[in-house]
Tab-separated table of C-alpha atoms in Angstrom:
chain	number	residue	atom	x	y	z
A	1	MET	CA	62.361	-26.384	128.103
A	2	ARG	CA	63.694	-29.702	129.386
A	3	GLN	CA	62.818	-32.994	127.741
A	4	PHE	CA	62.208	-34.872	130.848
A	5	ASP	CA	61.662	-34.255	134.597
A	6	VAL	CA	61.868	-37.162	136.844
A	7	PHE	CA	59.648	-37.172	140.031
A	8	VAL	CA	61.018	-39.653	142.553
A	9	TRP	CA	58.904	-40.737	145.339
A	10	GLY	CA	59.119	-43.198	148.336
A	11	GLU	CA	57.764	-44.019	151.669
A	12	PRO	CA	58.923	-41.420	154.164
A	13	GLN	CA	60.599	-43.791	156.514
A	14	GLU	CA	62.631	-45.296	153.685
A	15	PHE	CA	63.330	-42.126	151.777
A	16	SER	CA	67.016	-41.333	152.969
A	17	ASP	CA	69.286	-38.468	151.981
A	18	ALA	CA	70.972	-41.042	149.577
A	19	ASP	CA	67.597	-41.667	147.814
A	20	ARG	CA	67.518	-37.773	147.075
A	21	GLN	CA	70.633	-37.714	144.907
A	22	PRO	CA	70.317	-37.805	141.179
A	23	PRO	CA	72.031	-40.870	139.670
A	24	PHE	CA	73.199	-38.715	136.879
A	25	THR	CA	72.605	-35.166	135.545
A	26	ASP	CA	71.995	-33.689	132.174
A	27	GLN	CA	70.892	-30.275	130.899
A	28	ALA	CA	67.674	-31.918	129.275
A	29	LEU	CA	66.716	-33.651	132.544
A	30	GLY	CA	65.363	-32.390	135.834
A	31	TRP	CA	65.107	-34.256	139.166
A	32	PHE	CA	62.461	-33.686	141.888
A	33	PHE	CA	62.439	-35.903	145.068
A	34	THR	CA	58.984	-35.452	146.692
A	35	ASN	CA	55.905	-37.297	147.919
A	36	ASN	CA	53.741	-34.370	146.915
A	37	PHE	CA	53.622	-34.208	143.204
A	38	ASN	CA	51.367	-31.121	143.212
A	39	ASP	CA	54.037	-28.999	145.211
A	40	LYS	CA	56.448	-29.596	142.269
A	41	LEU	CA	54.465	-29.563	139.071
A	42	ASN	CA	54.634	-25.842	138.968
A	43	GLU	CA	58.420	-26.079	139.075
A	44	SER	CA	58.582	-28.544	136.258
A	45	ASP	CA	58.840	-27.242	132.567
A	46	ALA	CA	59.756	-30.576	130.820
A	47	GLU	CA	57.847	-31.726	127.840
A	48	TRP	CA	57.290	-35.255	129.584
A	49	ILE	CA	57.228	-36.133	133.361
A	50	VAL	CA	58.417	-39.385	134.633
A	51	PHE	CA	56.947	-40.582	138.162
A	52	ALA	CA	59.224	-43.317	139.643
A	53	TYR	CA	59.303	-45.040	142.698
A	54	ARG	CA	62.666	-44.875	144.506
A	55	SER	CA	63.521	-48.494	143.665
A	56	VAL	CA	63.028	-48.097	140.050
A	57	LYS	CA	66.240	-47.521	138.036
A	58	ILE	CA	66.024	-44.481	135.845
A	59	ASP	CA	69.009	-44.319	133.655
A	60	ARG	CA	70.116	-43.088	130.262
A	61	GLU	CA	69.231	-46.334	128.551
A	62	PHE	CA	65.589	-45.961	129.743
A	63	LEU	CA	65.181	-42.393	128.994
A	64	ASN	CA	66.758	-42.889	125.486
A	65	SER	CA	64.248	-45.687	124.921
A	66	LEU	CA	61.476	-43.507	126.182
A	67	ALA	CA	62.412	-40.753	123.759
A	68	GLU	CA	62.367	-43.107	120.775
A	69	ASN	CA	58.895	-44.287	121.754
A	70	ILE	CA	57.607	-40.772	122.197
A	71	SER	CA	58.987	-40.107	118.683
A	72	ALA	CA	57.394	-43.293	117.346
A	73	PHE	CA	53.854	-42.746	118.838
A	74	PRO	CA	53.203	-39.040	118.728
A	75	MET	CA	49.436	-39.644	119.345
A	76	VAL	CA	50.150	-41.026	122.823
A	77	ASP	CA	49.801	-38.827	125.902
A	78	ALA	CA	51.212	-41.274	128.446
A	79	PHE	CA	53.160	-44.422	128.771
A	80	ALA	CA	52.879	-47.369	130.981
A	81	PRO	CA	56.604	-48.922	130.827
A	82	ARG	CA	57.033	-52.458	131.834
A	83	LEU	CA	59.026	-53.307	134.975
A	84	ARG	CA	61.700	-56.049	134.905
A	85	TYR	CA	62.623	-57.658	138.195
A	86	THR	CA	64.362	-60.780	139.515
A	87	ILE	CA	62.971	-63.666	141.447
A	88	GLU	CA	64.842	-66.445	143.288
A	89	GLU	CA	64.166	-69.902	142.203
A	90	SER	CA	65.265	-73.220	143.504
A	91	GLU	CA	68.935	-73.991	144.031
A	92	GLY	CA	69.887	-70.419	144.026
A	93	LYS	CA	68.965	-69.792	140.609
A	94	LYS	CA	67.323	-66.376	139.413
A	95	SER	CA	65.022	-65.480	136.713
A	96	ALA	CA	63.712	-62.295	135.170
A	97	LYS	CA	60.131	-61.466	135.325
A	98	PHE	CA	57.990	-58.493	133.769
A	99	ILE	CA	54.946	-56.770	134.750
A	100	GLY	CA	53.217	-54.073	132.975
A	101	GLY	CA	50.358	-51.531	133.224
A	102	PHE	CA	46.760	-52.250	134.274
A	103	LYS	CA	43.844	-53.125	132.301
A	104	LEU	CA	40.241	-52.887	133.730
A	105	HIS	CA	38.420	-55.788	135.129
A	106	LYS	CA	34.692	-55.861	135.968
A	107	SER	CA	34.910	-57.609	139.239
A	108	LYS	CA	38.684	-57.090	140.190
A	109	GLY	CA	38.654	-53.576	139.263
A	110	ILE	CA	42.241	-53.634	137.793
A	111	GLU	CA	44.654	-56.253	136.865
A	112	PRO	CA	48.118	-56.213	135.256
A	113	ILE	CA	48.255	-56.846	131.413
A	114	GLU	CA	49.745	-60.129	130.538
A	115	GLU	CA	53.554	-60.494	130.747
A	116	ASP	CA	53.838	-60.959	126.940
A	117	ALA	CA	51.175	-58.546	126.061
A	118	PRO	CA	51.577	-56.813	122.665
A	119	LEU	CA	51.299	-53.086	122.004
A	120	ARG	CA	48.091	-51.808	123.525
A	121	TYR	CA	46.294	-49.089	125.364
A	122	VAL	CA	45.995	-49.562	129.120
A	123	ALA	CA	43.830	-48.092	131.797
A	124	SER	CA	46.835	-47.039	133.894
A	125	PRO	CA	50.650	-47.346	134.323
A	126	ARG	CA	52.111	-49.236	137.232
A	127	PRO	CA	52.412	-47.148	140.366
A	128	GLU	CA	56.128	-47.599	140.364
A	129	ILE	CA	56.693	-46.151	136.923
A	130	ALA	CA	54.423	-43.739	134.949
A	131	VAL	CA	55.176	-41.107	132.169
A	132	PHE	CA	52.692	-38.301	131.312
A	133	SER	CA	53.104	-35.679	128.823
A	134	ARG	CA	53.067	-32.079	129.798
A	135	ARG	CA	50.083	-31.273	127.490
A	136	ILE	CA	47.796	-33.855	129.276
A	137	VAL	CA	48.971	-32.877	132.545
A	138	GLN	CA	47.792	-29.308	131.782
A	139	ARG	CA	44.545	-30.682	130.741
A	140	THR	CA	44.118	-33.213	133.677
A	141	GLY	CA	45.170	-30.889	136.582
A	142	ALA	CA	46.384	-31.638	140.055
A	143	PHE	CA	46.695	-35.037	141.658
A	144	ASP	CA	44.124	-36.016	144.363
A	145	THR	CA	46.269	-36.125	147.428
A	146	SER	CA	43.432	-37.736	149.645
A	147	LEU	CA	44.515	-40.934	147.948
A	148	SER	CA	47.675	-43.075	148.448
A	149	ILE	CA	50.403	-42.261	145.893
A	150	PRO	CA	49.766	-45.552	143.966
A	151	ALA	CA	46.145	-44.660	143.803
A	152	GLN	CA	46.785	-41.142	142.825
A	153	ILE	CA	48.608	-42.463	139.690
A	154	LEU	CA	45.594	-44.593	138.907
A	155	ASP	CA	43.247	-41.860	139.500
A	156	TYR	CA	45.301	-39.598	137.347
A	157	ALA	CA	45.423	-41.868	134.420
A	158	LEU	CA	41.653	-42.593	134.428
A	159	ARG	CA	40.892	-38.840	134.611
A	160	MET	CA	43.441	-38.283	131.830
A	161	LEU	CA	41.104	-40.533	129.685
A	162	HIS	CA	38.227	-38.133	130.205
A	163	ALA	CA	40.649	-35.313	129.222
A	164	GLY	CA	41.172	-36.902	125.944
A	165	GLY	CA	44.479	-38.716	126.599
A	166	ARG	CA	45.529	-42.263	125.965
A	167	CYS	CA	48.073	-44.327	127.810
A	168	PHE	CA	50.166	-46.764	125.843
A	169	SER	CA	52.076	-49.954	126.761
A	170	VAL	CA	55.021	-50.766	124.630
A	171	PRO	CA	56.654	-54.202	125.446
A	172	TYR	CA	60.189	-52.978	124.742
A	173	LEU	CA	60.002	-49.940	126.931
A	174	VAL	CA	61.308	-51.498	130.188
A	175	ALA	CA	62.505	-50.007	133.445
A	176	GLU	CA	64.596	-52.013	136.038
A	177	LEU	CA	62.976	-52.568	139.409
A	178	GLN	CA	65.189	-53.285	142.424
A	179	GLY	CA	62.999	-55.567	144.522
A	180	HIS	CA	59.465	-56.900	143.819
A	181	PRO	CA	56.475	-54.949	142.563
A	182	MET	CA	53.955	-53.439	144.895
A	183	ASP	CA	50.850	-55.322	145.833
A	184	PHE	CA	48.514	-52.767	144.316
A	185	SER	CA	45.432	-54.900	143.870
A	186	SER	CA	41.933	-55.209	145.199
A	187	GLU	CA	43.042	-58.085	147.290
A	188	ASN	CA	45.141	-55.835	149.266
A	189	LYS	CA	42.893	-54.505	152.041
A	190	GLU	CA	44.888	-51.321	152.361
A	191	ALA	CA	44.904	-50.420	148.752
A	192	LEU	CA	41.158	-51.601	148.130
A	193	PRO	CA	39.444	-48.338	149.304
A	194	HIS	CA	41.825	-46.059	147.460
A	195	ILE	CA	41.372	-48.241	144.130
A	196	GLY	CA	37.625	-48.164	144.792
A	197	CYS	CA	37.635	-44.402	145.049
A	198	ALA	CA	39.688	-43.814	141.952
A	199	LEU	CA	37.645	-46.234	139.991
A	200	SER	CA	34.128	-44.835	141.157
A	201	LYS	CA	35.226	-41.187	140.370
A	202	SER	CA	36.031	-41.986	136.712
A	203	LEU	CA	33.738	-45.042	135.913
A	204	GLY	CA	30.714	-44.503	138.068
A	205	ILE	CA	28.075	-47.258	137.434
A	206	LYS	CA	30.537	-49.344	135.518
A	207	THR	CA	32.192	-50.206	138.810
A	208	ALA	CA	28.978	-51.963	140.098
A	209	ARG	CA	30.310	-55.603	139.809
A	210	PHE	CA	33.496	-54.527	141.346
A	211	ILE	CA	31.743	-53.095	144.371
A	212	LEU	CA	29.461	-56.207	144.638
A	213	ALA	CA	32.602	-58.369	144.580
A	214	HIS	CA	34.060	-56.207	147.450
A	215	PRO	CA	31.217	-55.511	149.887
A	216	ASP	CA	33.808	-54.044	152.531
A	217	LEU	CA	34.225	-51.127	150.123
A	218	VAL	CA	30.559	-50.005	150.245
A	219	GLY	CA	31.022	-48.207	153.624
A	220	THR	CA	34.037	-46.173	152.293
A	221	LEU	CA	32.219	-45.187	149.155
A	222	TRP	CA	29.001	-44.194	151.031
A	223	LYS	CA	30.989	-42.207	153.658
A	224	ASN	CA	32.680	-40.310	150.863
A	225	ARG	CA	29.833	-40.165	148.454
A	226	LYS	CA	29.539	-36.291	148.282
A	227	SER	CA	33.197	-35.657	147.841
A	228	LEU	CA	33.428	-38.441	145.249
A	229	GLN	CA	30.350	-37.155	143.353
A	230	GLU	CA	31.823	-33.628	143.259
A	231	LYS	CA	35.086	-34.822	141.969
A	232	ARG	CA	33.470	-37.152	139.479
A	233	ASP	CA	31.422	-34.293	138.050
A	234	LYS	CA	34.535	-32.166	137.691
A	235	ALA	CA	36.696	-35.026	136.119
A	236	THR	CA	34.012	-36.178	133.594
A	237	LEU	CA	32.576	-32.758	132.535
A	238	LEU	CA	32.951	-32.660	128.795
A	239	SER	CA	34.455	-36.073	128.867
A	240	LYS	CA	36.229	-37.193	125.713
A	241	LEU	CA	36.457	-40.808	126.728
A	242	VAL	CA	34.623	-42.711	123.807
A	243	PRO	CA	32.970	-46.062	124.410
A	244	GLU	CA	35.248	-47.778	121.826
A	245	LEU	CA	38.420	-46.837	123.728
A	246	LEU	CA	36.887	-47.815	127.045
A	247	LYS	CA	36.096	-51.411	125.655
A	248	GLU	CA	39.928	-51.697	124.645
A	249	LEU	CA	40.923	-51.196	128.262
A	250	TYR	CA	39.285	-54.367	129.551
């Protein structure tokens, strides 16, 4: 069994042949280049699976750091690495910025944790970089391909909570992002319905303030109410998400 498998995904129109080449190889590492995670999950046999957008640099330094954190926090089923990226400032100067996983927010739905946030549990990793253990993947099941890929990762992390998993943010587990983070927020009209469906499936009535704050979402949820209810029943059956943990995720 390999230690890590890396699933690299990207927008089809931007996913060139060059993007499908591993930056390095190792016997303990597998590479999968796909926009359909479910197709490749059965081929993966690693203890941990890294889901990375094509603009995230997955190198030995990052994987070594990940291995150290896995050893240090054996009770954790998923990790939300921070992303480091560069912004241009005045007079040609550049500075490094950091962005981490998501916490829950009653009216926004989700929002990134603070840049200097300490060790903490989060509701979901960033869509650009997420790490799940094989043991929690086996309990959580398949990804919901009716959602956009960023929302699939959010949805998976939320469903994982019901399966008894926990997602941890470690400030010093950092991956390099070439470019800027995705605008995956409820302010993004394209992302909003996907975020809304993912949150509604796992949190139900707890999304009421979020829905009231985004009335444009009502039509989508109503149209898909039967499917969402069926998926919610399946995701939350025998839920292990305790109220104490849920409070920590806000």
